Amino acid sequence: MTEKEFRKLKRQELLQLLLTQVQGEKELRLQFEETEARLKELEEGYERLKARLNSKDAQIHKLAGRLNKKDQQIKNLKSDLESLRTDRKIKLREAGSIAEASLKLSGIYEAAQKAADLYLENIERMYGGRKRSAVVQKGEEIEPSERSMNGSRG
């Protein structure tokens, strides 16, 4: 409406126009208050949601840290396991050669034992007769354990 048209209006029409404007303003104010209340509710909901998300983020961060530690432990255990497998394979390979060496050594020990037994037997034969005759002359009897000890000394 232009200013000219506005001046041509009568008082009652002006009041009616003013009343319409006031009612429109009241409706707009009421609508604004409702919108503002709804906005406040949404902001509060947003803040609650934000707090919950922050809490969840903290939990996720904590769990991610624990997961990283577990991953590192798994990696270390796999490395240890591989090392043990390698050591075990080496020991199994060496076990065959150790067993063979043991068999060879046992043959050497058996031969050495036979030679030692033969040596002691010869010594006992050589010196056993002399001591018996000396002991019999003194009137003492020699026990078999003394004979082997005396024979190994002489």
XYZ file of N, CA, C and O in Angstrom:
616
model
N 0.850 -1.163 0.000
C 0.000 0.000 0.000
C 0.903 1.234 0.000
O 1.830 1.327 0.778
N 0.521 2.156 -0.812
C 1.307 3.377 -0.927
C 0.838 4.378 0.107
O -0.225 4.220 0.720
N 1.589 5.414 0.242
C 1.256 6.435 1.244
C -0.035 7.155 0.872
O -0.835 7.495 1.753
N -0.295 7.376 -0.384
C -1.510 8.032 -0.843
C -2.719 7.193 -0.482
O -3.718 7.712 0.015
N -2.652 5.914 -0.752
C -3.754 5.019 -0.436
C -3.963 4.953 1.072
O -5.092 4.862 1.549
N -2.874 4.998 1.776
C -2.927 4.936 3.232
C -3.640 6.172 3.788
O -4.418 6.069 4.729
N -3.449 7.338 3.221
C -4.076 8.578 3.701
C -5.560 8.621 3.348
O -6.319 9.288 4.038
N -5.970 7.945 2.377
C -7.361 7.973 1.961
C -8.214 7.068 2.846
O -9.437 7.179 2.817
N -7.595 6.198 3.613
C -8.352 5.281 4.467
C -9.026 6.038 5.604
O -8.511 7.021 6.118
N -10.172 5.551 6.018
C -10.909 6.149 7.114
C -10.340 5.623 8.419
O -9.601 4.660 8.461
N -10.800 6.299 9.429
C -10.312 5.976 10.770
C -10.642 4.536 11.125
O -9.797 3.833 11.692
N -11.810 4.092 10.873
C -12.219 2.740 11.218
C -11.397 1.733 10.415
O -10.974 0.703 10.943
N -11.133 2.000 9.194
C -10.322 1.112 8.374
C -8.887 1.067 8.898
O -8.239 0.018 8.896
N -8.419 2.242 9.357
C -7.064 2.297 9.931
C -6.979 1.467 11.209
O -6.013 0.737 11.435
N -8.016 1.612 12.040
C -8.039 0.839 13.284
C -8.117 -0.669 12.981
O -7.468 -1.486 13.645
N -8.946 -0.992 11.989
C -9.063 -2.387 11.594
C -7.708 -2.899 11.094
O -7.285 -3.992 11.437
N -7.028 -2.119 10.314
C -5.709 -2.481 9.799
C -4.717 -2.633 10.946
O -3.917 -3.579 10.977
N -4.772 -1.694 11.897
C -3.883 -1.750 13.070
C -4.180 -2.983 13.907
O -3.262 -3.656 14.393
N -5.452 -3.284 14.096
C -5.852 -4.456 14.874
C -5.352 -5.738 14.180
O -4.851 -6.659 14.842
N -5.468 -5.804 12.885
C -4.987 -6.950 12.123
C -3.468 -7.087 12.291
O -2.953 -8.199 12.481
N -2.788 -5.956 12.246
C -1.335 -5.966 12.429
C -0.960 -6.473 13.820
O -0.020 -7.254 13.974
N -1.686 -6.015 14.849
C -1.404 -6.418 16.231
C -1.640 -7.923 16.389
O -0.838 -8.633 17.019
N -2.749 -8.416 15.841
C -3.021 -9.852 15.934
C -1.939 -10.659 15.184
O -1.483 -11.692 15.660
N -1.557 -10.197 14.061
C -0.495 -10.855 13.299
C 0.815 -10.861 14.076
O 1.552 -11.864 14.105
N 1.080 -9.731 14.736
C 2.303 -9.629 15.556
C 2.240 -10.590 16.735
O 3.236 -11.245 17.071
N 1.030 -10.715 17.358
C 0.869 -11.639 18.490
C 1.093 -13.087 18.022
O 1.754 -13.869 18.690
N 0.529 -13.406 16.879
C 0.693 -14.751 16.342
C 2.178 -15.031 16.031
O 2.705 -16.102 16.344
N 2.822 -14.036 15.434
C 4.240 -14.194 15.126
C 5.077 -14.330 16.397
O 6.013 -15.128 16.464
N 4.737 -13.533 17.448
C 5.463 -13.611 18.722
C 5.272 -14.992 19.345
O 6.222 -15.602 19.839
N 4.015 -15.484 19.338
C 3.719 -16.803 19.884
C 4.479 -17.873 19.098
O 5.089 -18.778 19.679
N 4.451 -17.770 17.795
C 5.187 -18.710 16.940
C 6.686 -18.617 17.219
O 7.376 -19.638 17.291
N 7.187 -17.419 17.415
C 8.603 -17.217 17.733
C 8.960 -17.865 19.063
O 9.979 -18.550 19.182
N 8.108 -17.685 20.085
C 8.363 -18.275 21.411
C 8.357 -19.803 21.329
O 9.187 -20.471 21.949
N 7.404 -20.354 20.572
C 7.358 -21.815 20.404
C 8.618 -22.315 19.689
O 9.211 -23.324 20.077
N 9.008 -21.593 18.658
C 10.213 -21.963 17.913
C 11.443 -21.851 18.805
O 12.329 -22.713 18.767
N 11.484 -20.801 19.629
C 12.609 -20.615 20.544
C 12.666 -21.739 21.582
O 13.742 -22.265 21.894
N 11.482 -22.132 22.119
C 11.425 -23.230 23.093
C 11.885 -24.537 22.435
O 12.650 -25.316 23.018
N 11.436 -24.755 21.208
C 11.843 -25.958 20.487
C 13.344 -25.948 20.210
O 14.021 -26.979 20.345
N 13.863 -24.788 19.864
C 15.300 -24.644 19.635
C 16.080 -24.959 20.907
O 17.102 -25.649 20.862
N 15.575 -24.475 22.048
C 16.246 -24.741 23.329
C 16.251 -26.237 23.634
O 17.267 -26.792 24.065
N 15.124 -26.912 23.379
C 15.056 -28.357 23.583
C 16.056 -29.075 22.675
O 16.749 -30.004 23.111
N 16.126 -28.661 21.434
C 17.061 -29.279 20.494
C 18.505 -29.046 20.921
O 19.341 -29.958 20.818
N 18.808 -27.849 21.415
C 20.172 -27.563 21.887
C 20.529 -28.431 23.082
O 21.642 -28.950 23.170
N 19.569 -28.602 24.008
C 19.817 -29.458 25.175
C 20.039 -30.905 24.728
O 20.936 -31.591 25.218
N 19.206 -31.371 23.803
C 19.379 -32.722 23.269
C 20.728 -32.857 22.570
O 21.408 -33.884 22.699
N 21.108 -31.840 21.841
C 22.403 -31.830 21.165
C 23.538 -31.918 22.178
O 24.491 -32.674 21.984
N 23.431 -31.163 23.264
C 24.476 -31.194 24.299
C 24.565 -32.565 24.956
O 25.654 -33.074 25.200
N 23.399 -33.178 25.234
C 23.409 -34.526 25.821
C 24.045 -35.522 24.842
O 24.860 -36.355 25.226
N 23.660 -35.411 23.587
C 24.215 -36.290 22.569
C 25.718 -36.081 22.419
O 26.484 -37.040 22.307
N 26.119 -34.828 22.469
C 27.542 -34.505 22.367
C 28.320 -35.108 23.539
O 29.406 -35.678 23.351
N 27.761 -35.014 24.746
C 28.418 -35.587 25.925
C 28.526 -37.112 25.787
O 29.569 -37.698 26.101
N 27.453 -37.750 25.314
C 27.487 -39.199 25.140
C 28.506 -39.602 24.076
O 29.232 -40.585 24.233
N 28.557 -38.833 23.000
C 29.533 -39.124 21.950
C 30.966 -38.949 22.456
O 31.846 -39.752 22.126
N 31.185 -37.914 23.259
C 32.523 -37.721 23.837
C 32.889 -38.898 24.732
O 34.030 -39.362 24.730
N 31.910 -39.375 25.508
C 32.145 -40.534 26.369
C 32.474 -41.765 25.525
O 33.415 -42.505 25.835
N 31.728 -41.956 24.465
C 31.979 -43.100 23.582
C 33.338 -42.965 22.897
O 34.062 -43.949 22.751
N 33.686 -41.755 22.491
C 35.002 -41.530 21.881
C 36.118 -41.885 22.858
O 37.120 -42.487 22.471
N 35.930 -41.508 24.129
C 36.942 -41.835 25.142
C 37.060 -43.351 25.300
O 38.163 -43.895 25.400
N 35.904 -44.037 25.315
C 35.930 -45.498 25.429
C 36.611 -46.116 24.214
O 37.401 -47.053 24.351
N 36.291 -45.603 23.040
C 36.906 -46.125 21.819
C 38.416 -45.918 21.858
O 39.183 -46.815 21.505
N 38.827 -44.745 22.297
C 40.264 -44.454 22.387
C 40.946 -45.416 23.363
O 42.023 -45.947 23.083
N 40.294 -45.641 24.495
C 40.842 -46.554 25.501
C 40.934 -47.978 24.942
O 41.952 -48.655 25.090
N 39.867 -48.423 24.275
C 39.859 -49.763 23.694
C 40.874 -49.889 22.563
O 41.506 -50.938 22.402
N 41.046 -48.817 21.800
C 42.043 -48.845 20.723
C 43.445 -49.001 21.314
O 44.268 -49.742 20.772
N 43.699 -48.314 22.433
C 44.994 -48.463 23.105
C 45.214 -49.893 23.575
O 46.299 -50.463 23.396
N 44.174 -50.475 24.178
C 44.283 -51.858 24.646
C 44.472 -52.812 23.469
O 45.256 -53.765 23.545
N 43.760 -52.543 22.378
C 43.892 -53.380 21.189
C 45.303 -53.293 20.624
O 45.885 -54.314 20.234
N 45.871 -52.106 20.611
C 47.245 -51.943 20.128
C 48.222 -52.721 20.999
O 49.156 -53.339 20.495
N 48.008 -52.679 22.325
C 48.872 -53.445 23.229
C 48.745 -54.941 22.955
O 49.743 -55.665 22.925
N 47.508 -55.398 22.770
C 47.286 -56.822 22.501
C 47.927 -57.212 21.168
O 48.527 -58.280 21.054
N 47.793 -56.342 20.166
C 48.431 -56.617 18.878
C 49.943 -56.736 19.035
O 50.561 -57.618 18.441
N 50.531 -55.856 19.845
C 51.976 -55.905 20.067
C 52.363 -57.185 20.808
O 53.363 -57.819 20.483
N 51.528 -57.578 21.797
C 51.805 -58.824 22.512
C 51.737 -60.018 21.559
O 52.573 -60.923 21.624
N 50.738 -60.022 20.682
C 50.604 -61.112 19.712
C 51.823 -61.145 18.803
O 52.376 -62.216 18.531
N 52.250 -59.970 18.362
C 53.426 -59.894 17.492
C 54.658 -60.442 18.215
O 55.430 -61.219 17.649
N 54.833 -60.054 19.493
C 55.975 -60.539 20.274
C 55.893 -62.050 20.470
O 56.905 -62.752 20.364
N 54.692 -62.560 20.770
C 54.527 -63.997 20.967
C 54.797 -64.770 19.678
O 55.405 -65.846 19.712
N 54.353 -64.227 18.553
C 54.629 -64.886 17.277
C 56.128 -64.929 17.021
O 56.660 -65.936 16.556
N 56.809 -63.829 17.337
C 58.257 -63.778 17.155
C 58.942 -64.799 18.063
O 59.833 -65.525 17.626
N 58.512 -64.854 19.323
C 59.081 -65.827 20.260
C 58.816 -67.251 19.784
O 59.698 -68.116 19.862
N 57.603 -67.488 19.311
C 57.247 -68.818 18.830
C 58.107 -69.222 17.642
O 58.600 -70.353 17.574
N 58.316 -68.304 16.735
C 59.157 -68.593 15.565
C 60.593 -68.885 16.003
O 61.239 -69.795 15.489
N 61.070 -68.116 16.981
C 62.418 -68.340 17.502
C 62.516 -69.726 18.148
O 63.493 -70.444 17.936
N 61.496 -70.091 18.934
C 61.490 -71.407 19.569
C 61.426 -72.522 18.524
O 62.079 -73.562 18.673
N 60.642 -72.310 17.481
C 60.571 -73.318 16.417
C 61.933 -73.507 15.771
O 62.366 -74.634 15.515
N 62.598 -72.395 15.490
C 63.924 -72.467 14.874
C 64.894 -73.190 15.798
O 65.632 -74.081 15.361
N 64.884 -72.823 17.084
C 65.762 -73.496 18.048
C 65.447 -74.986 18.119
O 66.351 -75.816 18.191
N 64.170 -75.307 18.104
C 63.747 -76.703 18.201
C 64.233 -77.492 16.976
O 64.707 -78.618 17.098
N 64.123 -76.875 15.793
C 64.587 -77.547 14.579
C 66.085 -77.801 14.655
O 66.563 -78.878 14.295
N 66.832 -76.807 15.145
C 68.287 -76.963 15.280
C 68.595 -78.079 16.269
O 69.439 -78.934 16.015
N 67.888 -78.076 17.391
C 68.130 -79.104 18.408
C 67.790 -80.493 17.876
O 68.481 -81.463 18.179
N 66.718 -80.591 17.092
C 66.364 -81.895 16.521
C 67.438 -82.370 15.548
O 67.772 -83.550 15.516
N 67.976 -81.436 14.736
C 69.052 -81.813 13.824
C 70.285 -82.243 14.605
O 70.943 -83.220 14.270
N 70.590 -81.480 15.661
C 71.773 -81.785 16.468
C 71.569 -83.051 17.279
O 72.529 -83.745 17.597
N 70.322 -83.347 17.647
C 70.050 -84.542 18.451
C 70.504 -85.791 17.711
O 71.057 -86.708 18.318
N 70.289 -85.833 16.412
C 70.749 -86.987 15.628
C 72.247 -87.104 15.680
O 72.797 -88.182 15.912
N 72.961 -85.995 15.506
C 74.419 -86.058 15.528
C 74.925 -86.326 16.944
O 75.931 -86.998 17.114
N 74.242 -85.843 17.959
C 74.639 -86.100 19.350
C 74.439 -87.576 19.669
O 75.275 -88.205 20.322
N 73.325 -88.137 19.187
C 73.072 -89.560 19.438
C 74.149 -90.411 18.776
O 74.648 -91.377 19.369
N 74.512 -90.055 17.559
C 75.574 -90.791 16.870
C 76.886 -90.672 17.626
O 77.605 -91.663 17.806
N 77.222 -89.466 18.089
C 78.458 -89.258 18.835
C 78.426 -90.043 20.137
O 79.443 -90.613 20.556
N 77.278 -90.090 20.768
C 77.144 -90.828 22.023
C 77.401 -92.313 21.803
O 78.069 -92.959 22.611
N 76.850 -92.844 20.721
C 77.087 -94.253 20.418
C 78.571 -94.520 20.188
O 79.123 -95.518 20.656
N 79.215 -93.623 19.466
C 80.649 -93.781 19.211
C 81.436 -93.708 20.516
O 82.357 -94.496 20.745
N 81.068 -92.712 21.360
C 81.772 -92.564 22.639
C 81.532 -93.767 23.544
O 82.443 -94.192 24.257
N 80.328 -94.308 23.532
C 80.077 -95.454 24.401
C 80.955 -96.633 23.979
O 81.423 -97.396 24.822
N 81.205 -96.790 22.699
C 82.115 -97.832 22.234
C 83.525 -97.591 22.738
O 84.226 -98.518 23.149
N 83.971 -96.336 22.728
C 85.302 -95.988 23.232
C 85.381 -96.268 24.726
O 86.363 -96.832 25.221
N 84.304 -95.887 25.453
C 84.290 -96.116 26.899
C 84.307 -97.610 27.225
O 84.980 -98.039 28.166
N 83.577 -98.383 26.439
C 83.570 -99.832 26.674
C 84.963 -100.419 26.461
O 85.435 -101.232 27.256
N 85.630 -99.966 25.422
C 86.981 -100.473 25.144
C 87.939 -100.043 26.250
O 88.787 -100.834 26.699
N 87.803 -98.799 26.718
C 88.671 -98.312 27.793
C 88.405 -99.092 29.077
O 89.345 -99.429 29.811
N 87.131 -99.399 29.337
C 86.787 -100.147 30.541
C 87.369 -101.572 30.476
O 87.905 -102.075 31.458
N 87.288 -102.177 29.324
C 87.850 -103.529 29.158
C 89.361 -103.500 29.369
O 89.929 -104.378 30.022
N 89.996 -102.449 28.815
C 91.456 -102.339 28.965
C 91.813 -102.135 30.431
O 92.781 -102.733 30.943
N 91.042 -101.301 31.147
C 91.323 -101.057 32.569
C 91.114 -102.333 33.374
O 91.912 -102.652 34.260
N 90.038 -103.053 33.071
C 89.780 -104.313 33.778
C 90.910 -105.317 33.527
O 91.374 -105.994 34.453
N 91.351 -105.396 32.313
C 92.426 -106.308 31.958
C 93.719 -105.918 32.676
O 94.429 -106.776 33.206
N 93.989 -104.622 32.719
C 95.178 -104.121 33.401
C 95.129 -104.501 34.874
O 96.111 -105.012 35.436
N 93.997 -104.246 35.520
C 93.857 -104.578 36.945
C 93.984 -106.088 37.172
O 94.590 -106.535 38.149
N 93.440 -106.845 36.290
C 93.526 -108.296 36.422
C 94.980 -108.765 36.321
O 95.421 -109.616 37.101
N 95.702 -108.181 35.396
C 97.119 -108.534 35.243
C 97.919 -108.122 36.475
O 98.774 -108.880 36.936
N 97.643 -106.923 36.978
C 98.356 -106.452 38.166
C 98.055 -107.379 39.336
O 98.956 -107.752 40.102
N 96.792 -107.759 39.460
C 96.393 -108.617 40.572
C 97.084 -109.982 40.453
O 97.508 -110.555 41.454
N 97.187 -110.471 39.260
C 97.872 -111.750 39.074
C 99.343 -111.645 39.446
O 99.902 -112.528 40.071
N 99.946 -110.521 39.032
C 101.380 -110.377 39.288
C 101.672 -110.179 40.776
O 102.562 -110.797 41.329
N 100.925 -109.291 41.380
C 101.232 -108.968 42.772
C 100.382 -109.744 43.752
O 100.697 -109.805 44.917
N 99.343 -110.335 43.330
C 98.456 -111.075 44.209
C 99.127 -112.269 44.840
O 98.975 -112.554 46.015
N 99.919 -112.978 44.108
C 100.599 -114.152 44.632
C 101.621 -113.771 45.675
O 101.768 -114.438 46.696
N 102.356 -112.707 45.521
C 103.375 -112.269 46.472
C 102.756 -111.861 47.788
O 103.246 -112.220 48.846
N 101.687 -111.127 47.729
C 101.064 -110.635 48.968
C 100.423 -111.783 49.724
O 100.453 -111.830 50.935
N 99.824 -112.724 49.025
C 99.199 -113.851 49.683
C 100.223 -114.663 50.465
O 99.992 -115.043 51.590
N 101.323 -114.850 49.836
C 102.346 -115.649 50.510
C 102.873 -114.899 51.724
O 103.122 -115.492 52.757
N 103.015 -113.548 51.629
C 103.494 -112.764 52.762
C 102.464 -112.762 53.864
O 102.799 -112.851 55.042
N 101.213 -112.689 53.526
C 100.149 -112.642 54.525
C 99.994 -113.996 55.177
O 99.816 -114.100 56.375
N 100.080 -115.036 54.422
C 99.943 -116.379 54.964
C 101.094 -116.654 55.935
O 100.910 -117.267 56.966
N 102.272 -116.147 55.650
C 103.409 -116.328 56.536
C 103.157 -115.590 57.844
O 103.552 -116.059 58.900
N 102.492 -114.425 57.781
C 102.206 -113.667 58.999
C 101.013 -114.268 59.727
O 100.775 -113.973 60.876
N 100.208 -115.055 59.082
C 99.064 -115.670 59.702
C 97.785 -114.884 59.520
O 96.803 -115.125 60.199
N 97.764 -113.950 58.616
C 96.555 -113.155 58.379
C 95.898 -113.634 57.092
O 96.549 -114.149 56.200
N 94.584 -113.413 57.018
C 93.864 -113.770 55.816
C 93.462 -112.502 55.084
O 93.037 -111.539 55.692
N 93.549 -112.472 53.798
C 93.201 -111.293 53.007
C 91.776 -111.455 52.489
O 91.431 -112.489 51.937
N 90.960 -110.401 52.686
C 89.597 -110.431 52.159
C 89.634 -110.033 50.689
O 90.526 -109.309 50.252
N 88.664 -110.474 49.929
C 88.667 -110.176 48.487
C 88.662 -108.675 48.195
O 89.293 -108.235 47.258
N 87.955 -107.826 48.992
C 87.921 -106.385 48.731
C 89.289 -105.777 48.958
O 89.709 -104.876 48.254
N 90.053 -106.298 49.943
C 91.398 -105.791 50.200
C 92.316 -106.182 49.060
O 93.201 -105.438 48.692
N 92.083 -107.337 48.509
C 92.920 -107.815 47.433
C 92.823 -106.881 46.219
O 93.815 -106.496 45.662
N 91.614 -106.510 45.881
C 91.462 -105.642 44.711
C 92.031 -104.271 45.010
O 92.624 -103.620 44.128
N 91.914 -103.766 46.263
C 92.468 -102.464 46.603
C 93.992 -102.535 46.609
O 94.656 -101.659 46.093
N 94.526 -103.587 47.206
C 95.967 -103.726 47.253
C 96.524 -103.939 45.859
O 97.588 -103.431 45.523
N 95.801 -104.694 45.060
C 96.257 -104.956 43.697
C 96.283 -103.709 42.856
O 97.149 -103.512 42.032
N 95.360 -102.791 43.090
C 95.340 -101.580 42.275
C 96.395 -100.595 42.711
O 96.790 -99.740 41.969
N 96.907 -100.721 43.932
C 97.958 -99.821 44.408
C 99.324 -100.228 43.901
O 100.161 -99.381 43.666
N 99.607 -101.517 43.890
C 100.931 -102.041 43.629
C 101.331 -101.938 42.238
O 102.254 -101.585 41.721
